[in-house]
Amino acid sequence: MLVGSFLSGYAFWLLLGLALLISEFFVPGVVAVFFGIGALAVGLLTLAGAIESLPVQLLWFSLISLIALFGLRRHCTRWLRGKVGGQAQQDLDSAGLLDQRVTVLTDFVDGVGDVLLNGAKWDAEASEPLRAGDTAWVTGFSGIVLRVSSRPGSSRAQ
């Protein structure tokens, strides 16, 4: 009887709701938060005396959780997971590659060649002809391929 009264009590639902909300931080999937909302709502309804029996509480928990899940998930995913957008390329240059001076190692054929940056050989692309021994500057990158130009400061214009 004690277990039955605990399961239908408002404290159980409020604790379950808090546990589900906290679990979202450890196992993110943007699902547990909506079941947490359902449990908190049932806990508050039980505390207010609007619902009393366990079957009715379970029904309301299911309904509120599913409505929250299907109705709000699309809107809340962006808030809960975050979104990267609208950043300048310089903000995305965490490797410090932009505007670095490089030495051209091989002649660029069809806009493709090799450059030396900080003692390492990199694949590179250029929209202008570059010859071995020339100096160029990094204007951008795509993965591990650098975009280079014979003029410094070109990355600010892109």
PDB file of C-alpha atoms in Angstrom:
ATOM      1  CA  MET A   1       0.000   0.000   0.000  1.00  0.00           C
ATOM      2  CA  LEU A   2       2.877   2.336   0.797  1.00  0.00           C
ATOM      3  CA  VAL A   3       4.393   1.849  -2.669  1.00  0.00           C
ATOM      4  CA  GLY A   4       1.035   2.492  -4.340  1.00  0.00           C
ATOM      5  CA  SER A   5       0.524   5.713  -2.446  1.00  0.00           C
ATOM      6  CA  PHE A   6       4.047   6.871  -3.247  1.00  0.00           C
ATOM      7  CA  LEU A   7       3.585   6.148  -6.967  1.00  0.00           C
ATOM      8  CA  SER A   8       0.359   8.139  -7.073  1.00  0.00           C
ATOM      9  CA  GLY A   9       1.693  10.984  -4.935  1.00  0.00           C
ATOM     10  CA  TYR A  10       2.741  14.352  -6.323  1.00  0.00           C
ATOM     11  CA  ALA A  11       6.284  13.986  -4.932  1.00  0.00           C
ATOM     12  CA  PHE A  12       6.952  10.950  -7.123  1.00  0.00           C
ATOM     13  CA  TRP A  13       5.873  12.786 -10.277  1.00  0.00           C
ATOM     14  CA  LEU A  14       7.853  15.909  -9.440  1.00  0.00           C
ATOM     15  CA  LEU A  15      10.993  13.879  -8.664  1.00  0.00           C
ATOM     16  CA  LEU A  16      10.531  11.827 -11.831  1.00  0.00           C
ATOM     17  CA  GLY A  17      10.116  15.010 -13.875  1.00  0.00           C
ATOM     18  CA  LEU A  18      13.270  16.558 -12.422  1.00  0.00           C
ATOM     19  CA  ALA A  19      15.222  13.329 -12.957  1.00  0.00           C
ATOM     20  CA  LEU A  20      14.127  13.176 -16.596  1.00  0.00           C
ATOM     21  CA  LEU A  21      15.037  16.817 -17.197  1.00  0.00           C
ATOM     22  CA  ILE A  22      18.463  16.315 -15.620  1.00  0.00           C
ATOM     23  CA  SER A  23      19.022  13.088 -17.585  1.00  0.00           C
ATOM     24  CA  GLU A  24      18.770  15.093 -20.803  1.00  0.00           C
ATOM     25  CA  PHE A  25      22.096  16.722 -19.940  1.00  0.00           C
ATOM     26  CA  PHE A  26      23.849  13.363 -19.644  1.00  0.00           C
ATOM     27  CA  VAL A  27      22.162  11.478 -22.495  1.00  0.00           C
ATOM     28  CA  PRO A  28      21.092  14.141 -24.972  1.00  0.00           C
ATOM     29  CA  GLY A  29      18.489  13.010 -27.422  1.00  0.00           C
ATOM     30  CA  VAL A  30      15.874  15.706 -26.940  1.00  0.00           C
ATOM     31  CA  VAL A  31      13.307  13.135 -25.813  1.00  0.00           C
ATOM     32  CA  ALA A  32      13.580  12.795 -22.030  1.00  0.00           C
ATOM     33  CA  VAL A  33      12.874  16.489 -21.557  1.00  0.00           C
ATOM     34  CA  PHE A  34       9.333  16.077 -22.917  1.00  0.00           C
ATOM     35  CA  PHE A  35       8.596  13.146 -20.641  1.00  0.00           C
ATOM     36  CA  GLY A  36       9.997  15.272 -17.823  1.00  0.00           C
ATOM     37  CA  ILE A  37       7.517  18.005 -18.756  1.00  0.00           C
ATOM     38  CA  GLY A  38       4.725  15.434 -18.645  1.00  0.00           C
ATOM     39  CA  ALA A  39       5.799  14.160 -15.220  1.00  0.00           C
ATOM     40  CA  LEU A  40       6.097  17.687 -13.811  1.00  0.00           C
ATOM     41  CA  ALA A  41       2.644  18.575 -15.167  1.00  0.00           C
ATOM     42  CA  VAL A  42       1.096  15.466 -13.581  1.00  0.00           C
ATOM     43  CA  GLY A  43       2.900  16.250 -10.316  1.00  0.00           C
ATOM     44  CA  LEU A  44       1.489  19.765 -10.290  1.00  0.00           C
ATOM     45  CA  LEU A  45      -2.017  18.550 -11.210  1.00  0.00           C
ATOM     46  CA  THR A  46      -1.827  15.953  -8.433  1.00  0.00           C
ATOM     47  CA  LEU A  47      -0.587  18.561  -5.957  1.00  0.00           C
ATOM     48  CA  ALA A  48      -3.494  20.837  -6.923  1.00  0.00           C
ATOM     49  CA  GLY A  49      -5.939  17.959  -6.386  1.00  0.00           C
ATOM     50  CA  ALA A  50      -7.158  17.898 -10.000  1.00  0.00           C
ATOM     51  CA  ILE A  51      -6.276  14.190 -10.411  1.00  0.00           C
ATOM     52  CA  GLU A  52      -5.907  11.506  -7.762  1.00  0.00           C
ATOM     53  CA  SER A  53      -5.916   7.910  -9.006  1.00  0.00           C
ATOM     54  CA  LEU A  54      -2.846   6.281 -10.499  1.00  0.00           C
ATOM     55  CA  PRO A  55      -4.560   5.190 -13.762  1.00  0.00           C
ATOM     56  CA  VAL A  56      -5.698   8.762 -14.434  1.00  0.00           C
ATOM     57  CA  GLN A  57      -2.232  10.074 -13.590  1.00  0.00           C
ATOM     58  CA  LEU A  58      -0.659   7.625 -16.039  1.00  0.00           C
ATOM     59  CA  LEU A  59      -3.155   8.623 -18.723  1.00  0.00           C
ATOM     60  CA  TRP A  60      -2.401  12.337 -18.245  1.00  0.00           C
ATOM     61  CA  PHE A  61       1.341  11.641 -18.140  1.00  0.00           C
ATOM     62  CA  SER A  62       1.125   9.787 -21.454  1.00  0.00           C
ATOM     63  CA  LEU A  63      -1.041  12.430 -23.120  1.00  0.00           C
ATOM     64  CA  ILE A  64       0.970  15.445 -21.962  1.00  0.00           C
ATOM     65  CA  SER A  65       4.309  13.779 -22.768  1.00  0.00           C
ATOM     66  CA  LEU A  66       3.261  12.751 -26.267  1.00  0.00           C
ATOM     67  CA  ILE A  67       1.704  16.130 -27.042  1.00  0.00           C
ATOM     68  CA  ALA A  68       4.876  17.854 -25.839  1.00  0.00           C
ATOM     69  CA  LEU A  69       7.076  15.407 -27.747  1.00  0.00           C
ATOM     70  CA  PHE A  70       5.334  15.705 -31.089  1.00  0.00           C
ATOM     71  CA  GLY A  71       4.203  19.304 -30.740  1.00  0.00           C
ATOM     72  CA  LEU A  72       7.335  20.952 -29.392  1.00  0.00           C
ATOM     73  CA  ARG A  73      10.273  18.786 -30.398  1.00  0.00           C
ATOM     74  CA  ARG A  74      10.753  20.385 -33.794  1.00  0.00           C
ATOM     75  CA  HIS A  75      10.765  23.845 -32.232  1.00  0.00           C
ATOM     76  CA  CYS A  76      12.936  23.006 -29.224  1.00  0.00           C
ATOM     77  CA  THR A  77      15.632  20.957 -30.947  1.00  0.00           C
ATOM     78  CA  ARG A  78      17.361  24.112 -32.147  1.00  0.00           C
ATOM     79  CA  TRP A  79      17.404  25.571 -28.615  1.00  0.00           C
ATOM     80  CA  LEU A  80      18.541  22.387 -26.906  1.00  0.00           C
ATOM     81  CA  ARG A  81      21.226  21.384 -29.381  1.00  0.00           C
ATOM     82  CA  GLY A  82      22.311  24.806 -30.541  1.00  0.00           C
ATOM     83  CA  LYS A  83      22.889  26.013 -34.043  1.00  0.00           C
ATOM     84  CA  VAL A  84      25.995  27.399 -35.709  1.00  0.00           C
ATOM     85  CA  GLY A  85      25.283  29.866 -38.416  1.00  0.00           C
ATOM     86  CA  GLY A  86      26.028  33.332 -39.591  1.00  0.00           C
ATOM     87  CA  GLN A  87      29.617  33.270 -38.394  1.00  0.00           C
ATOM     88  CA  ALA A  88      32.337  34.934 -40.396  1.00  0.00           C
ATOM     89  CA  GLN A  89      35.020  32.661 -41.789  1.00  0.00           C
ATOM     90  CA  GLN A  90      37.550  34.231 -39.419  1.00  0.00           C
ATOM     91  CA  ASP A  91      35.431  32.991 -36.486  1.00  0.00           C
ATOM     92  CA  LEU A  92      35.651  29.467 -37.898  1.00  0.00           C
ATOM     93  CA  ASP A  93      39.451  29.675 -38.259  1.00  0.00           C
ATOM     94  CA  SER A  94      40.258  27.949 -34.988  1.00  0.00           C
ATOM     95  CA  ALA A  95      43.434  26.490 -36.525  1.00  0.00           C
ATOM     96  CA  GLY A  96      44.802  29.952 -37.318  1.00  0.00           C
ATOM     97  CA  LEU A  97      45.245  29.227 -41.022  1.00  0.00           C
ATOM     98  CA  LEU A  98      43.794  32.354 -42.599  1.00  0.00           C
ATOM     99  CA  ASP A  99      46.240  35.035 -43.785  1.00  0.00           C
ATOM    100  CA  GLN A 100      49.241  32.773 -43.127  1.00  0.00           C
ATOM    101  CA  ARG A 101      52.124  33.091 -45.581  1.00  0.00           C
ATOM    102  CA  VAL A 102      52.998  29.897 -47.453  1.00  0.00           C
ATOM    103  CA  THR A 103      55.682  28.858 -49.914  1.00  0.00           C
ATOM    104  CA  VAL A 104      54.535  27.274 -53.167  1.00  0.00           C
ATOM    105  CA  LEU A 105      56.242  23.864 -53.537  1.00  0.00           C
ATOM    106  CA  THR A 106      54.948  22.816 -56.966  1.00  0.00           C
ATOM    107  CA  ASP A 107      53.625  24.705 -59.961  1.00  0.00           C
ATOM    108  CA  PHE A 108      49.837  24.955 -59.851  1.00  0.00           C
ATOM    109  CA  VAL A 109      48.297  22.971 -62.693  1.00  0.00           C
ATOM    110  CA  ASP A 110      44.575  23.564 -63.309  1.00  0.00           C
ATOM    111  CA  GLY A 111      44.449  25.547 -60.055  1.00  0.00           C
ATOM    112  CA  VAL A 112      45.856  22.726 -57.895  1.00  0.00           C
ATOM    113  CA  GLY A 113      49.274  22.446 -56.285  1.00  0.00           C
ATOM    114  CA  ASP A 114      51.213  21.988 -53.062  1.00  0.00           C
ATOM    115  CA  VAL A 115      52.332  24.592 -50.514  1.00  0.00           C
ATOM    116  CA  LEU A 116      54.487  24.579 -47.403  1.00  0.00           C
ATOM    117  CA  LEU A 117      52.896  25.944 -44.210  1.00  0.00           C
ATOM    118  CA  ASN A 118      54.679  25.735 -40.843  1.00  0.00           C
ATOM    119  CA  GLY A 119      56.968  22.996 -42.127  1.00  0.00           C
ATOM    120  CA  ALA A 120      54.148  20.799 -43.441  1.00  0.00           C
ATOM    121  CA  LYS A 121      53.122  20.132 -47.040  1.00  0.00           C
ATOM    122  CA  TRP A 122      49.494  20.987 -47.804  1.00  0.00           C
ATOM    123  CA  ASP A 123      47.306  20.449 -50.865  1.00  0.00           C
ATOM    124  CA  ALA A 124      46.129  23.799 -52.163  1.00  0.00           C
ATOM    125  CA  GLU A 125      43.870  25.435 -54.709  1.00  0.00           C
ATOM    126  CA  ALA A 126      44.309  28.812 -56.375  1.00  0.00           C
ATOM    127  CA  SER A 127      42.371  30.761 -58.968  1.00  0.00           C
ATOM    128  CA  GLU A 128      45.571  32.251 -60.357  1.00  0.00           C
ATOM    129  CA  PRO A 129      48.770  30.687 -61.726  1.00  0.00           C
ATOM    130  CA  LEU A 130      51.404  30.114 -59.060  1.00  0.00           C
ATOM    131  CA  ARG A 131      54.941  28.771 -59.584  1.00  0.00           C
ATOM    132  CA  ALA A 132      57.227  26.781 -57.317  1.00  0.00           C
ATOM    133  CA  GLY A 133      59.122  29.138 -55.002  1.00  0.00           C
ATOM    134  CA  ASP A 134      56.438  31.862 -55.054  1.00  0.00           C
ATOM    135  CA  THR A 135      55.029  33.236 -51.833  1.00  0.00           C
ATOM    136  CA  ALA A 136      51.265  33.076 -51.318  1.00  0.00           C
ATOM    137  CA  TRP A 137      48.759  33.640 -48.526  1.00  0.00           C
ATOM    138  CA  VAL A 138      45.985  31.407 -47.240  1.00  0.00           C
ATOM    139  CA  THR A 139      42.594  32.903 -48.103  1.00  0.00           C
ATOM    140  CA  GLY A 140      40.395  29.994 -47.034  1.00  0.00           C
ATOM    141  CA  PHE A 141      40.207  26.264 -46.591  1.00  0.00           C
ATOM    142  CA  SER A 142      37.912  23.337 -47.175  1.00  0.00           C
ATOM    143  CA  GLY A 143      38.785  20.412 -44.940  1.00  0.00           C
ATOM    144  CA  ILE A 144      42.513  19.854 -45.454  1.00  0.00           C
ATOM    145  CA  VAL A 145      42.777  21.733 -48.751  1.00  0.00           C
ATOM    146  CA  LEU A 146      43.934  25.338 -48.532  1.00  0.00           C
ATOM    147  CA  ARG A 147      42.799  28.114 -50.860  1.00  0.00           C
ATOM    148  CA  VAL A 148      45.710  30.448 -51.557  1.00  0.00           C
ATOM    149  CA  SER A 149      46.311  33.714 -53.364  1.00  0.00           C
ATOM    150  CA  SER A 150      49.373  35.697 -54.411  1.00  0.00           C
ATOM    151  CA  ARG A 151      47.974  38.755 -52.608  1.00  0.00           C
ATOM    152  CA  PRO A 152      47.889  39.020 -48.787  1.00  0.00           C
ATOM    153  CA  GLY A 153      44.661  39.873 -47.013  1.00  0.00           C
ATOM    154  CA  SER A 154      42.349  38.321 -49.624  1.00  0.00           C
ATOM    155  CA  SER A 155      40.441  36.323 -47.005  1.00  0.00           C
ATOM    156  CA  ARG A 156      38.801  39.480 -45.623  1.00  0.00           C
ATOM    157  CA  ALA A 157      37.234  40.173 -48.994  1.00  0.00           C
ATOM    158  CA  GLN A 158      35.653  36.716 -49.300  1.00  0.00           C
TER     159      GLN A 158
END
